[in-house]
């Protein structure tokens, strides 16, 4: 994202005041703001940098997981469809994934409930500390002068598929535990299907353990009085491997396709999958990580839950780069190897300004 380093207001003061209130963007809305604070105003040229496609919303490839299990009747067909969607779209929707509709709805409702708790009940979880497994905050910009977005988030991290349930706020504990159990099953099946779609043995990605932890962003996008001036999330690509998203019925997610923003509309019961930069690197540019953003809206709040797959502790300790089996004379490695810590540090130091880390790791820039 392009930042504004010369903003004409006291950015530091506004950030400090917003942060010290510990009530997030929702707190501003509760206080009845009619104009959004300057901290949240994004440069219009950044918002309008790409045109929004006219007409109908995009129809993502639909991956139907019926019969996709190992030995299932549709396994080959599904692998082929996923490979095509992964290479041509980087985004797809998944149906018949085995997660009951009630579980998805209950998860979204419980996240709304959490965010709508009285301020004093959430305050103790408010932090930006990286090491905290469960925290809620808003989205303070990392670089001076940069704008903030119109959203708050509860972040829940499962390491090696595990988190002590007592760490999760009681407002959404039961629902989160239930939802994550299903997420892990879907992730394992996806890992097999992606492996096969890359021409690798089906347990390849699972054995690598590069998706064996989850960072779950439980997002709350409050109604915004001036939605055209700000964003729910700026243009970005996801940093990790796979993102599995559920959202309520309000919409607002857009993906960049052929240099135009297209709406990714909510489909009840469907999961939206997209790859992060690490999957593009791992697959040596076979699978694509596509940029997307979230609009602010007059209507709200909008709730979504994005589950990002991240490496296990063991995988994080090893060098990472394009899968060796995918490197040939015709298709040499596009990226160098690196350590995850270096990678995440890169994002941290670059903050919201970084568009992606690809160029940093690319060989023959
Ligand atoms: C994200 C993201 C989309 C959404 O959290 O990275 O792109 O619809 N979320 O909330
Ligand atoms: Ni994203």
Coordinates of C-alpha atoms and ligand atoms in Angstrom, one line a residue:
X1 CA 0.0 0.0 0.0
X2 CA 1.3 3.5 -0.8
X3 CA 1.5 5.5 2.3
X4 CA 1.1 9.2 3.0
X5 CA 4.2 10.4 4.9
X6 CA 3.2 14.0 4.8
X7 CA -0.3 14.0 6.3
X8 CA -1.6 17.4 7.4
X9 CA -2.7 16.4 10.9
X10 CA -1.0 15.2 14.0
X11 CA -0.9 11.5 13.0
X12 CA 1.0 10.4 16.1
X13 CA -1.4 12.1 18.4
X14 CA -4.5 10.6 16.6
X15 CA -2.9 7.1 16.7
X16 CA -2.1 7.4 20.4
X17 CA -5.6 8.6 21.3
X18 CA -7.2 5.9 19.3
X19 CA -4.9 3.2 20.8
X20 CA -5.4 4.4 24.4
X21 CA -9.2 4.2 24.1
X22 CA -8.8 0.4 23.6
X23 CA -12.3 0.3 22.1
X24 CA -11.4 -0.2 18.4
X25 CA -13.2 1.1 15.4
X26 CA -16.4 -0.2 16.9
X27 CA -15.9 2.3 19.8
X28 CA -15.9 5.2 17.3
X29 CA -19.2 4.0 15.8
X30 CA -20.6 3.5 19.3
X31 CA -19.6 7.1 20.1
X32 CA -21.7 8.2 17.1
X33 CA -19.0 9.6 14.8
X34 CA -20.5 11.0 11.6
X35 CA -17.2 11.8 10.0
X36 CA -14.4 9.3 10.1
X37 CA -11.3 10.5 11.9
X38 CA -8.4 11.6 9.5
X39 CA -6.4 8.6 10.6
X40 CA -8.8 6.4 8.6
X41 CA -8.9 8.4 5.4
X42 CA -7.1 6.6 2.6
X43 CA -5.7 8.6 -0.4
X44 CA -8.4 8.6 -3.0
X45 CA -5.9 7.8 -5.7
X46 CA -5.0 4.6 -3.8
X47 CA -8.6 3.6 -3.4
X48 CA -9.3 4.3 -7.1
X49 CA -6.0 3.0 -8.5
X50 CA -7.8 0.1 -10.3
X51 CA -11.2 0.3 -11.8
X52 CA -14.0 -1.7 -10.4
X53 CA -15.5 -4.1 -12.9
X54 CA -19.0 -3.3 -14.0
X55 CA -21.9 -5.7 -13.9
X56 CA -22.3 -9.0 -12.2
X57 CA -20.0 -10.3 -9.5
X58 CA -17.3 -12.8 -10.4
X59 CA -18.2 -16.4 -10.4
X60 CA -15.3 -18.2 -8.7
X61 CA -14.5 -21.7 -9.8
X62 CA -16.5 -24.0 -7.5
X63 CA -14.8 -27.0 -6.1
X64 CA -17.3 -29.7 -5.0
X65 CA -15.6 -32.0 -2.5
X66 CA -18.2 -34.8 -2.9
X67 CA -16.3 -38.0 -3.6
X68 CA -12.9 -36.2 -3.3
X69 CA -11.6 -38.3 -0.4
X70 CA -8.8 -40.8 -1.0
X71 CA -10.1 -43.5 -3.3
X72 CA -13.3 -41.4 -3.8
X73 CA -15.2 -41.6 -7.1
X74 CA -14.5 -38.0 -8.1
X75 CA -10.9 -37.7 -6.7
X76 CA -9.2 -37.3 -10.1
X77 CA -11.8 -34.9 -11.4
X78 CA -11.5 -32.7 -8.2
X79 CA -7.6 -32.7 -8.4
X80 CA -7.8 -31.5 -11.9
X81 CA -10.3 -28.8 -11.1
X82 CA -8.3 -27.6 -8.1
X83 CA -5.1 -27.5 -10.2
X84 CA -6.8 -25.4 -12.8
X85 CA -8.3 -23.0 -10.3
X86 CA -5.0 -22.8 -8.4
X87 CA -3.1 -21.9 -11.5
X88 CA -5.6 -19.6 -13.2
X89 CA -7.5 -18.0 -10.3
X90 CA -5.7 -18.4 -7.0
X91 CA -9.2 -18.1 -5.5
X92 CA -12.0 -20.6 -5.5
X93 CA -15.1 -21.6 -3.5
X94 CA -15.5 -25.0 -1.9
X95 CA -18.8 -26.7 -1.4
X96 CA -19.7 -30.0 0.3
X97 CA -16.6 -29.6 2.5
X98 CA -18.3 -31.4 5.5
X99 CA -18.6 -28.4 7.8
X100 CA -22.2 -28.1 8.8
X101 CA -23.9 -24.8 7.9
X102 CA -24.9 -24.4 11.6
X103 CA -21.3 -24.7 12.7
X104 CA -20.3 -21.9 10.3
X105 CA -23.2 -19.7 11.3
X106 CA -22.6 -20.3 15.0
X107 CA -18.9 -19.3 14.5
X108 CA -19.8 -16.1 12.8
X109 CA -22.5 -15.3 15.5
X110 CA -20.1 -16.0 18.3
X111 CA -17.5 -13.6 16.8
X112 CA -20.1 -10.9 16.5
X113 CA -21.0 -11.6 20.2
X114 CA -17.3 -11.3 21.2
X115 CA -16.8 -8.0 19.5
X116 CA -20.1 -6.6 20.9
X117 CA -19.2 -7.4 24.5
X118 CA -19.0 -4.4 26.8
X119 CA -15.7 -2.6 26.3
X120 CA -14.4 -3.5 29.8
X121 CA -14.8 -7.2 29.1
X122 CA -12.6 -7.1 26.1
X123 CA -10.0 -4.6 27.4
X124 CA -7.6 -7.2 28.9
X125 CA -7.2 -8.9 25.5
X126 CA -6.3 -5.6 23.7
X127 CA -2.7 -5.8 22.6
X128 CA -0.5 -5.7 19.5
X129 CA 2.1 -8.0 21.1
X130 CA 3.2 -10.5 18.5
X131 CA 3.8 -13.4 20.9
X132 CA 0.2 -13.4 22.3
X133 CA -1.8 -16.4 21.0
X134 CA -5.1 -14.7 21.6
X135 CA -5.6 -11.0 21.3
X136 CA -8.0 -8.4 20.0
X137 CA -7.1 -5.1 18.5
X138 CA -7.9 -2.8 15.7
X139 CA -5.3 -2.2 13.0
X140 CA -2.8 0.5 14.0
X141 CA -0.6 1.3 10.9
X142 CA 3.0 0.3 11.3
X143 CA 4.5 3.2 9.4
X144 CA 4.1 6.8 10.4
X145 CA 1.6 8.7 8.3
X146 CA -0.2 5.5 7.0
X147 CA -4.0 5.3 7.3
X148 CA -5.8 2.7 9.4
X149 CA -8.7 0.6 8.2
X150 CA -12.3 0.4 9.3
X151 CA -12.2 -2.8 11.2
X152 CA -11.3 -4.6 14.4
X153 CA -10.0 -8.2 14.8
X154 CA -9.8 -11.0 17.3
X155 CA -6.8 -13.1 16.5
X156 CA -6.5 -16.7 17.7
X157 CA -3.4 -18.8 17.0
X158 CA -3.3 -22.6 17.1
X159 CA 0.3 -23.9 17.1
X160 CA 0.7 -27.4 15.7
X161 CA -3.1 -27.6 15.6
X162 CA -3.3 -27.0 19.4
X163 CA -4.5 -24.2 21.6
X164 CA -5.5 -24.3 25.3
X165 CA -9.3 -23.7 25.1
X166 CA -9.1 -21.5 28.2
X167 CA -7.2 -19.0 26.2
X168 CA -10.2 -18.4 24.0
X169 CA -12.7 -15.8 25.2
X170 CA -15.8 -17.6 26.6
X171 CA -18.1 -15.7 24.2
X172 CA -16.7 -17.7 21.3
X173 CA -14.8 -20.6 22.9
X174 CA -17.1 -23.5 22.1
X175 CA -17.8 -22.3 18.6
X176 CA -14.1 -21.7 17.8
X177 CA -13.1 -25.1 19.0
X178 CA -15.8 -26.8 17.0
X179 CA -15.0 -24.8 13.9
X180 CA -11.2 -25.4 14.1
X181 CA -11.8 -29.2 14.3
X182 CA -13.5 -29.0 10.9
X183 CA -10.9 -26.6 9.5
X184 CA -8.1 -29.1 10.3
X185 CA -10.0 -31.9 8.4
X186 CA -10.5 -29.6 5.4
X187 CA -6.9 -28.5 5.5
X188 CA -5.7 -32.1 5.5
X189 CA -7.8 -33.0 2.5
X190 CA -6.7 -29.8 0.7
X191 CA -3.1 -30.6 1.4
X192 CA -3.6 -34.0 -0.4
X193 CA -5.4 -32.5 -3.3
X194 CA -2.8 -29.7 -3.8
X195 CA 0.0 -32.2 -3.6
X196 CA -1.6 -34.3 -6.3
X197 CA -2.4 -31.2 -8.4
X198 CA 1.3 -30.4 -8.3
X199 CA 2.2 -34.0 -9.4
X200 CA 3.6 -34.9 -6.0
X201 CA 2.7 -37.9 -3.7
X202 CA -0.5 -37.1 -1.9
X203 CA 1.1 -36.9 1.5
X204 CA 3.8 -34.5 0.4
X205 CA 2.5 -31.2 1.7
X206 CA 1.1 -32.8 4.9
X207 CA 4.5 -34.3 5.7
X208 CA 6.1 -30.9 5.2
X209 CA 3.9 -29.6 8.0
X210 CA 3.9 -26.2 6.4
X211 CA 0.1 -25.7 7.0
X212 CA 0.0 -27.4 10.5
X213 CA -0.7 -24.3 12.5
X214 CA -3.6 -21.8 12.1
X215 CA -3.8 -18.1 12.7
X216 CA -7.5 -17.2 12.7
X217 CA -8.6 -13.6 12.1
X218 CA -12.1 -13.1 13.4
X219 CA -13.0 -9.9 11.7
X220 CA -15.5 -7.2 12.6
X221 CA -16.1 -4.5 10.0
X222 CA -18.4 -1.9 11.6
X223 CA -20.9 0.1 9.6
X224 CA -19.0 3.2 8.3
X225 CA -20.6 6.7 7.9
X226 CA -18.2 7.6 5.1
X227 CA -17.4 4.3 3.4
X228 CA -16.0 5.8 0.2
X229 CA -13.1 7.4 2.1
X230 CA -11.7 4.3 3.8
X231 CA -11.3 0.6 3.4
X232 CA -12.0 -2.5 5.5
X233 CA -8.7 -4.0 4.3
X234 CA -6.3 -2.4 1.8
X235 CA -5.1 -4.2 -1.3
X236 CA -2.9 -7.1 -0.2
X237 CA -2.0 -10.6 -0.8
X238 CA -2.0 -13.1 2.1
X239 CA 1.4 -13.9 3.5
X240 CA 0.9 -17.5 4.4
X241 CA -0.1 -20.7 2.6
X242 CA -3.8 -21.1 2.4
X243 CA -6.6 -18.9 3.6
X244 CA -10.1 -20.4 4.2
X245 CA -12.7 -17.8 4.7
X246 CA -16.3 -17.7 5.9
X247 CA -18.3 -14.5 5.8
X248 CA -21.8 -13.3 6.6
X249 CA -24.2 -12.1 3.9
X250 CA -23.0 -8.4 3.6
X251 CA -20.2 -8.9 1.1
X252 CA -17.4 -6.4 0.5
X253 CA -14.5 -8.7 -0.4
X254 CA -13.0 -7.9 -3.9
X255 CA -10.2 -9.6 -5.8
X256 CA -8.0 -8.1 -8.4
X257 CA -8.6 -9.9 -11.7
X258 CA -7.1 -8.6 -15.0
X259 CA -6.3 -5.3 -13.2
X260 CA -9.9 -4.7 -12.2
X261 CA -11.6 -5.1 -8.8
X262 CA -14.3 -7.8 -8.9
X263 CA -16.7 -8.6 -6.1
X264 CA -16.4 -12.0 -4.4
X265 CA -20.0 -12.4 -3.3
X266 CA -21.0 -14.5 -0.2
X267 CA -22.4 -17.9 -1.0
X268 CA -24.2 -19.4 2.0
X269 CA -22.4 -22.5 3.2
X270 CA -19.4 -22.1 0.8
X271 CA -15.8 -21.7 2.0
X272 CA -13.7 -19.2 0.0
X273 CA -10.1 -20.5 -0.5
X274 CA -7.2 -18.4 -1.6
X275 CA -3.5 -19.0 -1.7
X276 CA -1.0 -16.8 0.2
X277 CA 2.5 -15.8 -1.1
X278 CA 4.2 -18.8 0.6
X279 CA 2.2 -21.2 -1.5
X280 CA 3.2 -19.4 -4.6
X281 CA 6.8 -19.6 -3.6
X282 CA 6.5 -23.3 -2.5
X283 CA 4.9 -24.2 -5.9
X284 CA 7.6 -22.2 -7.8
X285 CA 4.9 -19.9 -9.2
X286 CA 2.6 -22.7 -10.3
X287 CA -0.2 -21.7 -7.8
X288 CA -0.9 -18.0 -7.6
X289 CA -1.4 -15.7 -4.7
X290 CA -3.9 -13.0 -5.8
X291 CA -4.4 -9.6 -4.3
X292 CA -7.7 -8.6 -2.7
X293 CA -9.2 -6.0 -0.4
X294 CA -12.4 -5.4 1.6
X295 CA -14.6 -2.3 1.0
X296 CA -16.1 -0.4 3.9
X297 CA -19.9 -0.1 3.8
X298 CA -22.7 2.0 5.2
X299 CA -24.3 -1.3 6.3
X300 CA -22.7 -3.3 9.1
X301 CA -21.3 -4.8 11.0
X302 CA -19.9 -7.4 8.6
X303 CA -18.3 -10.5 10.1
X304 CA -15.8 -12.8 8.5
X305 CA -13.4 -15.4 9.8
X306 CA -10.2 -16.0 7.9
X307 CA -8.1 -19.1 8.8
X308 CA -4.5 -18.8 7.6
X309 CA -2.4 -21.9 7.5
X310 CA 1.1 -21.5 8.9
X311 CA 4.0 -23.9 9.5
X312 CA 4.4 -26.2 12.4
X313 CA 7.2 -25.5 14.9
X314 CA 9.3 -28.2 13.3
X315 CA 8.8 -26.9 9.7
X316 CA 9.5 -23.3 10.8
X317 CA 12.9 -24.4 11.9
X318 CA 14.0 -25.5 8.5
X319 CA 14.9 -23.5 5.4
X320 CA 12.0 -23.0 3.0
X321 CA 11.7 -22.5 -0.7
X322 CA 10.3 -23.9 -4.0
X323 CA 9.7 -27.7 -3.7
X324 CA 12.8 -29.4 -5.2
X325 CA 10.8 -31.9 -7.2
X326 CA 9.2 -29.0 -9.1
X327 CA 12.5 -27.5 -10.2
X328 CA 13.7 -28.6 -13.6
X329 CA 16.0 -27.3 -16.3
X330 CA 13.1 -25.8 -18.1
X331 CA 11.6 -24.4 -14.9
X332 CA 14.5 -23.4 -12.6
X333 CA 13.8 -22.1 -9.1
X334 CA 12.2 -18.7 -9.1
X335 CA 12.9 -18.0 -5.5
X336 CA 15.8 -18.6 -3.1
X337 CA 15.5 -20.5 0.1
X338 CA 14.9 -18.6 3.4
X339 CA 13.8 -19.1 7.0
X340 CA 10.3 -18.3 8.0
X341 CA 11.5 -16.1 10.7
X342 CA 13.3 -13.9 8.2
X343 CA 10.2 -13.8 6.0
X344 CA 7.8 -12.8 8.8
X345 CA 10.3 -10.3 10.1
X346 CA 10.3 -8.8 6.6
X347 CA 6.6 -8.2 6.7
X348 CA 6.8 -6.8 10.2
X349 CA 9.5 -4.3 9.4
X350 CA 7.9 -3.2 6.1
X351 CA 4.5 -3.1 7.7
X352 CA 1.4 -2.1 5.7
X353 CA 3.5 -0.6 2.9
X354 CA 4.8 -3.9 1.6
X355 CA 2.7 -5.3 -1.3
X356 CA 4.4 -8.7 -1.3
X357 CA 7.7 -10.2 -0.4
X358 CA 8.1 -12.0 -3.7
X359 CA 10.7 -9.6 -5.1
X360 CA 12.8 -9.9 -2.0
X361 CA 13.2 -13.7 -2.5
X362 CA 13.1 -13.8 -6.3
X363 CA 16.2 -15.0 -8.1
X364 CA 17.2 -13.0 -11.2
X365 CA 15.1 -10.0 -10.3
Ligands
LIG1 C1 -7.7 -11.1 5.3 C2 -8.8 -10.9 4.3 C3 -11.1 -10.9 3.8 C4 -12.4 -10.7 4.4 O1 -8.0 -11.1 6.5 O2 -6.5 -11.2 4.8 O3 -8.5 -10.7 3.1 O4 -13.4 -10.9 3.7 N1 -10.0 -10.9 4.7 O5 -12.5 -10.4 5.6
LIG2 NI1 -6.4 -11.4 2.8

